[in-house]
XYZ file of C-alpha atoms in Angstrom:
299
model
C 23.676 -7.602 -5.576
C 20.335 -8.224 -6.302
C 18.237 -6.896 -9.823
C 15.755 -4.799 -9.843
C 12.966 -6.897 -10.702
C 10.290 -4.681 -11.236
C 8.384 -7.274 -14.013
C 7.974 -9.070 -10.644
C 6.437 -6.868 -8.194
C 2.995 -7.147 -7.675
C 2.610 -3.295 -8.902
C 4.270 -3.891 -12.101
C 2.072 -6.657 -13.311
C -0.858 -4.169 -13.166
C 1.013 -1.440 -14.927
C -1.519 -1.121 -17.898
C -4.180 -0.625 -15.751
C -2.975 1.844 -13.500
C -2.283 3.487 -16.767
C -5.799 3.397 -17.837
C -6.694 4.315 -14.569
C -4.567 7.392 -14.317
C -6.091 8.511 -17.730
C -9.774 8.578 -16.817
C -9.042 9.752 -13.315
C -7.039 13.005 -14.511
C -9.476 13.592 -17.353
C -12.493 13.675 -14.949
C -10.582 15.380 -12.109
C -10.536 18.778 -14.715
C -14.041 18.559 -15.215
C -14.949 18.532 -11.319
C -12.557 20.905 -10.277
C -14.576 23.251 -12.370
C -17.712 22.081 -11.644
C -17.265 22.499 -8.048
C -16.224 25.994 -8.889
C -18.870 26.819 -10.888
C -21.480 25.201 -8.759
C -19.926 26.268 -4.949
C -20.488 22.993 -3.472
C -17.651 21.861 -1.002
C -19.268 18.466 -1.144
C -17.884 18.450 -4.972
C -14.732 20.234 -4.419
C -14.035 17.879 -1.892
C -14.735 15.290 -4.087
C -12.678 17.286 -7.015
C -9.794 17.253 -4.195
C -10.134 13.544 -3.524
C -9.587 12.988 -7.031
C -6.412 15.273 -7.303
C -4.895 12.645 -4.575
C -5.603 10.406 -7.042
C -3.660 11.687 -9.822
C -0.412 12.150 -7.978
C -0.837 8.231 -6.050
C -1.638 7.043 -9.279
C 1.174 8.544 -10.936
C 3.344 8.131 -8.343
C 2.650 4.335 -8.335
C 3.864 4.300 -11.955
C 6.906 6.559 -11.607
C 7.839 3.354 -8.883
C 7.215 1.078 -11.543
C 9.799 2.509 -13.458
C 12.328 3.331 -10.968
C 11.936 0.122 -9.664
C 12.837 -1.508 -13.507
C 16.434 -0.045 -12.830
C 19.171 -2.555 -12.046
C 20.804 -2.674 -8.424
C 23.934 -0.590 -7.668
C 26.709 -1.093 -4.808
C 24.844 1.720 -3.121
C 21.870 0.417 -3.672
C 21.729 -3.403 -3.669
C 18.305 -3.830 -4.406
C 17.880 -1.313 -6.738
C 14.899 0.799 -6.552
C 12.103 -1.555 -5.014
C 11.075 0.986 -1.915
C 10.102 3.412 -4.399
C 7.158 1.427 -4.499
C 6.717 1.697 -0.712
C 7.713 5.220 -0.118
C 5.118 6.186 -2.859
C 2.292 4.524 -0.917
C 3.569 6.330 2.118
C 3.230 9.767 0.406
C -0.336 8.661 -0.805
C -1.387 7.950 3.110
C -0.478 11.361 4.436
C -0.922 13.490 1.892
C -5.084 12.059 2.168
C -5.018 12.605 6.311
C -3.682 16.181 5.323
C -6.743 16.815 2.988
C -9.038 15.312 5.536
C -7.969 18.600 8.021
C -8.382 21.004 5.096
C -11.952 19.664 4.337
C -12.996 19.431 7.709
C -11.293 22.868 8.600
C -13.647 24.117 5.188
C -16.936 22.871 6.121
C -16.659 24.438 9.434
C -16.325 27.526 7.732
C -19.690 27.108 6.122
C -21.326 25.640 9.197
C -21.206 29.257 10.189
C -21.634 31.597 6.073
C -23.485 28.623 4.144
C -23.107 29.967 0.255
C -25.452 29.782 -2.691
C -24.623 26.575 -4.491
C -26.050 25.724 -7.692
C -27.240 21.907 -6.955
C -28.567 21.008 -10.614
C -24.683 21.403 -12.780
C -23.857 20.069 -9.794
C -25.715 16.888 -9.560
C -24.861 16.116 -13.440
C -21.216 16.631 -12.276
C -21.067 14.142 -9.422
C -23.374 11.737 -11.420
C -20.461 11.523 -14.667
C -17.735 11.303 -11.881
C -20.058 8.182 -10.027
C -19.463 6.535 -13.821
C -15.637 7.517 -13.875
C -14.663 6.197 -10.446
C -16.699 2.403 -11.118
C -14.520 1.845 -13.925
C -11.028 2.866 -12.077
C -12.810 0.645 -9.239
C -13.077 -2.165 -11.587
C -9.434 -1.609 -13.427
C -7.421 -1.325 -9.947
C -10.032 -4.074 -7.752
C -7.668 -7.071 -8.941
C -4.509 -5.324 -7.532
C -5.442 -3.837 -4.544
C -4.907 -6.966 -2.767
C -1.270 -7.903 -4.183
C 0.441 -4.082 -4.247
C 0.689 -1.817 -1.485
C 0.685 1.231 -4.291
C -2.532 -0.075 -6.239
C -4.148 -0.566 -2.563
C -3.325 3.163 -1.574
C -4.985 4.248 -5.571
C -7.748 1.738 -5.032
C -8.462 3.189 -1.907
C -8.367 6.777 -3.398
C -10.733 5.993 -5.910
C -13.951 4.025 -3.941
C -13.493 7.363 -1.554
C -14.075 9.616 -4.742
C -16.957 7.106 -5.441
C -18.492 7.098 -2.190
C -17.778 10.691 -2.405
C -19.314 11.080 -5.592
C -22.666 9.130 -4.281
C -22.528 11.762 -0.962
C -22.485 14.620 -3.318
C -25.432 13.247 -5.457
C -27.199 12.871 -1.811
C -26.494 16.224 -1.257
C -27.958 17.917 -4.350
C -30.821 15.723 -4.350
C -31.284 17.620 -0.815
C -30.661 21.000 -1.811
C -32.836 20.527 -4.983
C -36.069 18.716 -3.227
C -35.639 20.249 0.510
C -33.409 23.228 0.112
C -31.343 21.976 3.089
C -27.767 23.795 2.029
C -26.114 22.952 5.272
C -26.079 19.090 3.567
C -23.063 20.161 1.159
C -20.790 20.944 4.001
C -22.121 18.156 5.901
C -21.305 15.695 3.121
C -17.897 17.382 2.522
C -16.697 16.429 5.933
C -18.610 12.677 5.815
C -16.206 12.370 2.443
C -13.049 13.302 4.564
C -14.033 11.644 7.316
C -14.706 8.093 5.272
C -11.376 7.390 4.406
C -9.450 7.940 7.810
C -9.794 4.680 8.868
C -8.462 2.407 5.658
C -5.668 5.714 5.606
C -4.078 4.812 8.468
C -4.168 1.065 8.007
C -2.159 1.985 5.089
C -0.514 3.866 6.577
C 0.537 1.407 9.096
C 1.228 -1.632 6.979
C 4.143 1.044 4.914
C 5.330 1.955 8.574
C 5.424 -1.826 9.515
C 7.374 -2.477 6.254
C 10.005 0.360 6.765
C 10.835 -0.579 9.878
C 11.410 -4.316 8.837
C 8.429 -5.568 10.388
C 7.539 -9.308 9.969
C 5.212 -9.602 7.220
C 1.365 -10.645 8.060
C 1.235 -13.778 6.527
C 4.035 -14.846 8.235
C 4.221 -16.839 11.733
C 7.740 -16.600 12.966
C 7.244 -19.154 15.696
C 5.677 -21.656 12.833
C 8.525 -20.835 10.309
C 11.131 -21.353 13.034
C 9.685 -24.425 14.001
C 9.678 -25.665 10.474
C 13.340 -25.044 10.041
C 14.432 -27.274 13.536
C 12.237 -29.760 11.940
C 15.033 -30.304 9.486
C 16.914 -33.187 9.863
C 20.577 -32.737 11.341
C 19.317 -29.056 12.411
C 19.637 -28.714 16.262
C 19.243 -25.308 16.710
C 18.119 -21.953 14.402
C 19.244 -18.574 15.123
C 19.952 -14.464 14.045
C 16.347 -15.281 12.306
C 14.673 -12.212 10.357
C 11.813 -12.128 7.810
C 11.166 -8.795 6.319
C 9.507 -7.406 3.487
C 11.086 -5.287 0.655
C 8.419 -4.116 -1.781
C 5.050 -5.551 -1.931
C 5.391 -9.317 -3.165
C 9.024 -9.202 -2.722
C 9.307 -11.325 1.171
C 13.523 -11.897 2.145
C 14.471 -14.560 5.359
C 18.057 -14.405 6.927
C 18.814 -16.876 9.543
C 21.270 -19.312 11.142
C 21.054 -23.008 11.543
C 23.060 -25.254 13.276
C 23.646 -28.579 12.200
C 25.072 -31.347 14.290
C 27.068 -32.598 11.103
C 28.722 -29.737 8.966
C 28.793 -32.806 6.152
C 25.380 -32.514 5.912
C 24.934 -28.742 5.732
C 24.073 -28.802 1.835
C 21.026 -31.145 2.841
C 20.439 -28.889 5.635
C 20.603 -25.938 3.369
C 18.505 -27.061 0.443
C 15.757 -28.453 2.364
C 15.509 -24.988 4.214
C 15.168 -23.086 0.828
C 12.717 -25.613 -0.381
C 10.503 -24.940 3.122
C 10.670 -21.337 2.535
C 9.406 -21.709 -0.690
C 6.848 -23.899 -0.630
C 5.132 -22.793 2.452
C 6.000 -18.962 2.937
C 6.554 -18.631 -0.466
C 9.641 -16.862 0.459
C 12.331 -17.240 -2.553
C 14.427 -14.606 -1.766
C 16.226 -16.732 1.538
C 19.812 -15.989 2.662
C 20.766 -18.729 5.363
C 24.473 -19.740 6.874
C 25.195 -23.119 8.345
C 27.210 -23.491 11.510
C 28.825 -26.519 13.116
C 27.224 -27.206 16.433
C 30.452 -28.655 17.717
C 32.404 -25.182 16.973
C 29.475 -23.210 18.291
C 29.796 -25.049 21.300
C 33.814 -24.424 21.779
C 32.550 -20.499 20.812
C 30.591 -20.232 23.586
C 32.817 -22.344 25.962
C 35.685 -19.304 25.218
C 32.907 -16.187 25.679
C 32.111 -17.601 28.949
């Protein structure tokens, strides 16, 4: 079986800042839900909603911290590491979900546009502007080791972009008295972050269905391995990722001396190593000339 190994995941490492992150975001998240209550902007409520999403992927990237810190089981042989991935999942659909409700909202008022007080709320989106450059700043070094700190860092430079829109918008309302530009930037906020959603929401898919990882070739890895001296032939070969920083290989080789298969074996964990950084490599070593008698009696 296989620990847990949550200290290792790339989430875990940025733990304390997630934390910190988590903190400012729910703090702020009060405050706008009530501004954008008090003031009647969607563009703020939108922004308010935005940073609910945050909360729970935030929060959610933590709670897979910890369930990921409990050992393996016979059930579960590598303990708790998807958490991590299932928890980004959640993140990318529960945002496309919010993106209908806003859109589905500023439609609405396309048609009744309602007073909105643009002053409390320009002060409003100008504090949460503040708020969401420092969880920008906390979660920046993460986003590109953790699928979970990706999903929250996405979250957050939405609510920040969101957070400039609505400070666009009150500007407008205060110097023009244009109100149809609070429902406009409400849907321009729910519109922004479709795109880096779904390739989110991809790269999870591609991980839970045992997808290759990116950064790996599977031609040039294969290659590598028949490179191998006394290897004549590699196959059954699968590279998959569990958890973000945590890559796993499985494959046959065939060796044309079974004396040599330590050799064989020790040089293919060193390739996998040092140039997939792959550590976690599970490989079995066959004897080409009872492969070949195999074969002979399955014709």
């Amino acid at each position: 079986m296989h620990g847990g190994g949550a200290a290792g995941t790339a989430a875990a490492q940025h733990a304390g800042r997630l934390r910190w992150a988590l903190a400012l975001t729910a703090t702020y998240m009060v405050a706008e839900v009530v501004g954008g209550l008090v003031t009647g902007s969607l563009a703020l409520l939108a922004d308010a909603a935005h940073m609910m999403t945050d909360v729970g992927g935030l929060a959610l990237a933590l709670l897979a911290i910890r369930f990921a810190q409990r050992e393996a089981t016979p059930q579960r042989t590598y303990g708790y590491l998807r958490m991590e991935v299932l928890s980004a999942l959640t993140n990318a659909v529960v945002l496309l979900l919010l993106t209908v409700y806003i859109l589905y909202e500023a439609y609405q008022r396309f048609q009744a546009p309602p007073e909105i007080r643009s002053g409390p709320m320009l002060v409003v989106a100008a504090i949460g502007l503040v708020v969401n450059l420092i969880s920008m700043r906390l979660l920046a070094g993460g986003s590109s080791e953790s699928l979970n700190v990706k999903g929250a860092y996405f979250e957050v430079l939405s609510d920040m972009l969101g957070s400039i829109g609505v400070i666009v918008a009150a500007l407008l309302m205060m110097w023009k008295g244009w109100a149809l530009a609070d429902p406009i930037i409400g849907a321009g906020i729910g519109l922004f972050i479709v795109p880096r959603t779904w390739t989110l929401l991809k790269q999870v898919t591609h991980i839970l269905m045992e997808g290759t990882p990116a950064n790996v070739d599977l031609g040039i890895l294969e290659r590598k391995l028949m490179e191998i001296p006394g290897v004549t032939a590699v196959h059954d070969l699968h590279v998959w990722t569990v958890t973000s920083g945590f890559d796993a290989m499985s494959g046959h080789l065939v060796v044309a001396d079974i004396s040599r298969g330590r050799e064989a074996l020790r040089e293919a964990r060193r390739v996998m190593k040092d140039e997939f950084g792959i550590e976690h490599v599970t490989v079995q070593i066959e004897d080409e000339a009872i492969r070949a008698e195999e074969a002979v009696l399955h014709v």
